[in-house]
mmCIF file with all atom_site columns, C-alpha atoms in Angstrom:
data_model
loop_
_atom_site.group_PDB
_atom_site.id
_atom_site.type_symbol
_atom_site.label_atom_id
_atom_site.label_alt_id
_atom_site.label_comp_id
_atom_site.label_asym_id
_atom_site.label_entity_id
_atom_site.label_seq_id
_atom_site.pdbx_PDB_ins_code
_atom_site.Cartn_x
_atom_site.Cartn_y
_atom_site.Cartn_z
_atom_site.occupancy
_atom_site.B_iso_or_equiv
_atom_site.pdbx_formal_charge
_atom_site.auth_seq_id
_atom_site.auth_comp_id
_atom_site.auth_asym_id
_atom_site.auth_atom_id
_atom_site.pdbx_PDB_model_num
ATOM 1  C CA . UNK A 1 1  ? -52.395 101.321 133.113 1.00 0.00 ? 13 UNK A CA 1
ATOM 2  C CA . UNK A 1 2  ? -52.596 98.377  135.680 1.00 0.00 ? 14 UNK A CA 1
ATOM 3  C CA . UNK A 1 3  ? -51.767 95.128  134.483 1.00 0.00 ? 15 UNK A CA 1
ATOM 4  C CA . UNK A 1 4  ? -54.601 92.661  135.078 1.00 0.00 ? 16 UNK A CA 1
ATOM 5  C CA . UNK A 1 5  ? -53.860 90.155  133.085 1.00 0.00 ? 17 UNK A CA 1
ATOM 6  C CA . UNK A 1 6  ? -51.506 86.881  134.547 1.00 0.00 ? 18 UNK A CA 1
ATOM 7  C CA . UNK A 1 7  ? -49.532 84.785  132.602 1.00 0.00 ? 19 UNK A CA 1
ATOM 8  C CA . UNK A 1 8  ? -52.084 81.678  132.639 1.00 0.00 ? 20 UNK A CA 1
ATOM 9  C CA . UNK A 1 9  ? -54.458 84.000  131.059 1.00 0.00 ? 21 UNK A CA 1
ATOM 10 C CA . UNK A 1 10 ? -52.207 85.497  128.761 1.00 0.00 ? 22 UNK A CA 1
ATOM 11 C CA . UNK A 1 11 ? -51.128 82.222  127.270 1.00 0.00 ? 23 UNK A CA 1
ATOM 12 C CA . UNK A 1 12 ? -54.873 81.243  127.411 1.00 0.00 ? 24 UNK A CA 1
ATOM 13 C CA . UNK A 1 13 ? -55.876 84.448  125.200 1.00 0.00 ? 25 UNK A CA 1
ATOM 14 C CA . UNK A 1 14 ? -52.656 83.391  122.494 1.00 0.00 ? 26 UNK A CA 1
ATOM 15 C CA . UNK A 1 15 ? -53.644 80.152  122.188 1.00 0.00 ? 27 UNK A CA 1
ATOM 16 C CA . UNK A 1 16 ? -57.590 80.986  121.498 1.00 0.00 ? 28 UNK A CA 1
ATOM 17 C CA . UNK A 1 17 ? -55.863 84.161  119.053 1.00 0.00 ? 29 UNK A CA 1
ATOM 18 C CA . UNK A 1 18 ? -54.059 81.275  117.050 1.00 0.00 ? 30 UNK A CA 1
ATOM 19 C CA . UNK A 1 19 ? -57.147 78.609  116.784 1.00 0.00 ? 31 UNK A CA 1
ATOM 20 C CA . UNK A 1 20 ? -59.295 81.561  115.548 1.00 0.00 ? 32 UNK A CA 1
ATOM 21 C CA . UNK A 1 21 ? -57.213 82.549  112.926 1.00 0.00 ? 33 UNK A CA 1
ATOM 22 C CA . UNK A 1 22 ? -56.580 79.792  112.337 1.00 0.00 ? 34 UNK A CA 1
ATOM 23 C CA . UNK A 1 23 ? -60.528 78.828  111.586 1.00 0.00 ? 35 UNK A CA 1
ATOM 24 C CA . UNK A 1 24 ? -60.417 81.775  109.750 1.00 0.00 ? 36 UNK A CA 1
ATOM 25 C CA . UNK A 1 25 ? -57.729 81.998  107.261 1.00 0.00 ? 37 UNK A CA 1
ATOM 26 C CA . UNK A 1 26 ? -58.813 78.000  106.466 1.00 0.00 ? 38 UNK A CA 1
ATOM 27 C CA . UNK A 1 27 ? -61.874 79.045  105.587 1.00 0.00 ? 39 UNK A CA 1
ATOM 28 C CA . UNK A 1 28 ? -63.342 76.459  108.100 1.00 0.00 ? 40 UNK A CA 1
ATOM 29 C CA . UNK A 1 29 ? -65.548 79.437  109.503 1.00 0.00 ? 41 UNK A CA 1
ATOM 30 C CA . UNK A 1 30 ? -66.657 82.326  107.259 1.00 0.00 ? 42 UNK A CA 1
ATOM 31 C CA . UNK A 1 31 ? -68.549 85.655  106.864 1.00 0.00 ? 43 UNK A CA 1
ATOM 32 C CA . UNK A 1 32 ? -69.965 87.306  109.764 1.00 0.00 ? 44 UNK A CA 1
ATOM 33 C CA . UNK A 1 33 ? -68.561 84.705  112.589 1.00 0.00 ? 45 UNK A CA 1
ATOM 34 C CA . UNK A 1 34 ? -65.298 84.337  110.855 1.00 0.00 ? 46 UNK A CA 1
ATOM 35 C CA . UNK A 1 35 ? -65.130 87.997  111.410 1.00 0.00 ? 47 UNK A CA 1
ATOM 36 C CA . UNK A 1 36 ? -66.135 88.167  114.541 1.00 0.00 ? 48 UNK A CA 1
ATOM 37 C CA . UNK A 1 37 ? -63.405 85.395  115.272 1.00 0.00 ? 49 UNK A CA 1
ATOM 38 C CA . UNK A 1 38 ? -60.757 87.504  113.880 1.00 0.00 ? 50 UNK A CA 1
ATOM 39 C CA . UNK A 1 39 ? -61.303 90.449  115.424 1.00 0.00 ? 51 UNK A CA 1
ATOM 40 C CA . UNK A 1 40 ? -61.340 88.786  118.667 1.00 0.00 ? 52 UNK A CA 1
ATOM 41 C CA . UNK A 1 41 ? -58.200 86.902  117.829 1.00 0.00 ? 53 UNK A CA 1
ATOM 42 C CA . UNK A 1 42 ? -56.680 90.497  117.673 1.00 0.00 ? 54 UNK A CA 1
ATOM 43 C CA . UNK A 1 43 ? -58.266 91.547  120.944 1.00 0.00 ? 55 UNK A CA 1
ATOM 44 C CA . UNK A 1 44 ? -56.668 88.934  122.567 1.00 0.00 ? 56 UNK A CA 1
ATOM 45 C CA . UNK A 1 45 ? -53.469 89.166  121.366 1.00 0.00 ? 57 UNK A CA 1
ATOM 46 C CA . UNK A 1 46 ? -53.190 93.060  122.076 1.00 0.00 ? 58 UNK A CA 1
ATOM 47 C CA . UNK A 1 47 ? -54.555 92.516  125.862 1.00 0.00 ? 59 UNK A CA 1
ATOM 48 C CA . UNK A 1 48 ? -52.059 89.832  125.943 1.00 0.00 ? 60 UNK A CA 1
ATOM 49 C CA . UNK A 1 49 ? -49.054 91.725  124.955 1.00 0.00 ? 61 UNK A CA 1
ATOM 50 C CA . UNK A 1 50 ? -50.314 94.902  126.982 1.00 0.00 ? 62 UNK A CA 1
ATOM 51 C CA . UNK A 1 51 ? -51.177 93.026  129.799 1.00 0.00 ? 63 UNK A CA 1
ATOM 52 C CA . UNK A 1 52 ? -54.514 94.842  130.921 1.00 0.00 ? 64 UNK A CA 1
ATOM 53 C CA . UNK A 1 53 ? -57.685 93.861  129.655 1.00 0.00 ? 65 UNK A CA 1
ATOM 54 C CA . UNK A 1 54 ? -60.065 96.523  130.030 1.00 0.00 ? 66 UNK A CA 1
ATOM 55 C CA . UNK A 1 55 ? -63.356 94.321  130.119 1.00 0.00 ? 67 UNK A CA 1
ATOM 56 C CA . UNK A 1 56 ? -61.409 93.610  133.939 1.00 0.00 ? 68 UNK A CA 1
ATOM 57 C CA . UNK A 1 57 ? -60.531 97.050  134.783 1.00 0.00 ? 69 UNK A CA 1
ATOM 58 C CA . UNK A 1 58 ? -64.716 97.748  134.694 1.00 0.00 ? 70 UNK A CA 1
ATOM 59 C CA . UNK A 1 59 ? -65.475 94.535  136.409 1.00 0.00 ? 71 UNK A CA 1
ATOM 60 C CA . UNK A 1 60 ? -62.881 94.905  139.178 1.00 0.00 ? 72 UNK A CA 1
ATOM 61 C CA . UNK A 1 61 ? -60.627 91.061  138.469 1.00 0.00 ? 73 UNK A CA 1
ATOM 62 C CA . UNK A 1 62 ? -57.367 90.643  137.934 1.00 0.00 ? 74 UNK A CA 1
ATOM 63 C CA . UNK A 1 63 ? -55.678 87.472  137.100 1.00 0.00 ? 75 UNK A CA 1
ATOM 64 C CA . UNK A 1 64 ? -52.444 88.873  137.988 1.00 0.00 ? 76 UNK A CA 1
ATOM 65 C CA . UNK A 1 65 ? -50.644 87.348  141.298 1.00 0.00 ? 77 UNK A CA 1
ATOM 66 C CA . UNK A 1 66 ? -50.624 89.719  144.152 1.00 0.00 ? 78 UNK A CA 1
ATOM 67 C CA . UNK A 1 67 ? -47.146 90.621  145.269 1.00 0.00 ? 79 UNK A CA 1
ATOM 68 C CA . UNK A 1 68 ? -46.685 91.171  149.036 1.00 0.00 ? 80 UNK A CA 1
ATOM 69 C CA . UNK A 1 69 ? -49.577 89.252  150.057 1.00 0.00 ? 81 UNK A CA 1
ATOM 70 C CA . UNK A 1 70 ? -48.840 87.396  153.244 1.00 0.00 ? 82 UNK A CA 1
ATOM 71 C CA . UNK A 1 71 ? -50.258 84.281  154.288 1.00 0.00 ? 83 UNK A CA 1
#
């Protein structure tokens, strides 16, 4: 797969991973959105380490630096 995700992004996507479950194993959010937080702390912290995100593979971005690009 095509990496699409750039470093910015990927440190982005840890640090939201951490404050999630971090809200969530604090028990500062709970139930259905504490959930939802986790499972999107996971999401972003798979992406991250793959380094494709698949929401922009359909979508067409890439936050990834082109290499060979000249000015």
């Amino acid at each position: 797969m095509k990496k699409n995700v750039g470093n910015l992004d990927k440190g982005i996507r840890i640090i939201l991973a951490i404050v999630f479950a971090a809200l969530f194993f604090t028990k500062i959010v709970t139930g259905v959105l504490g959930t939802v937080l986790l499972v999107l702390a996971a999401i972003f912290v798979l992406t991250s380490l793959v380094g494709t995100c698949p929401i922009y593979s359909v979508l067409g971005m890439s936050t990834c630096p082109v290499k060979g690009q000249k000015s």
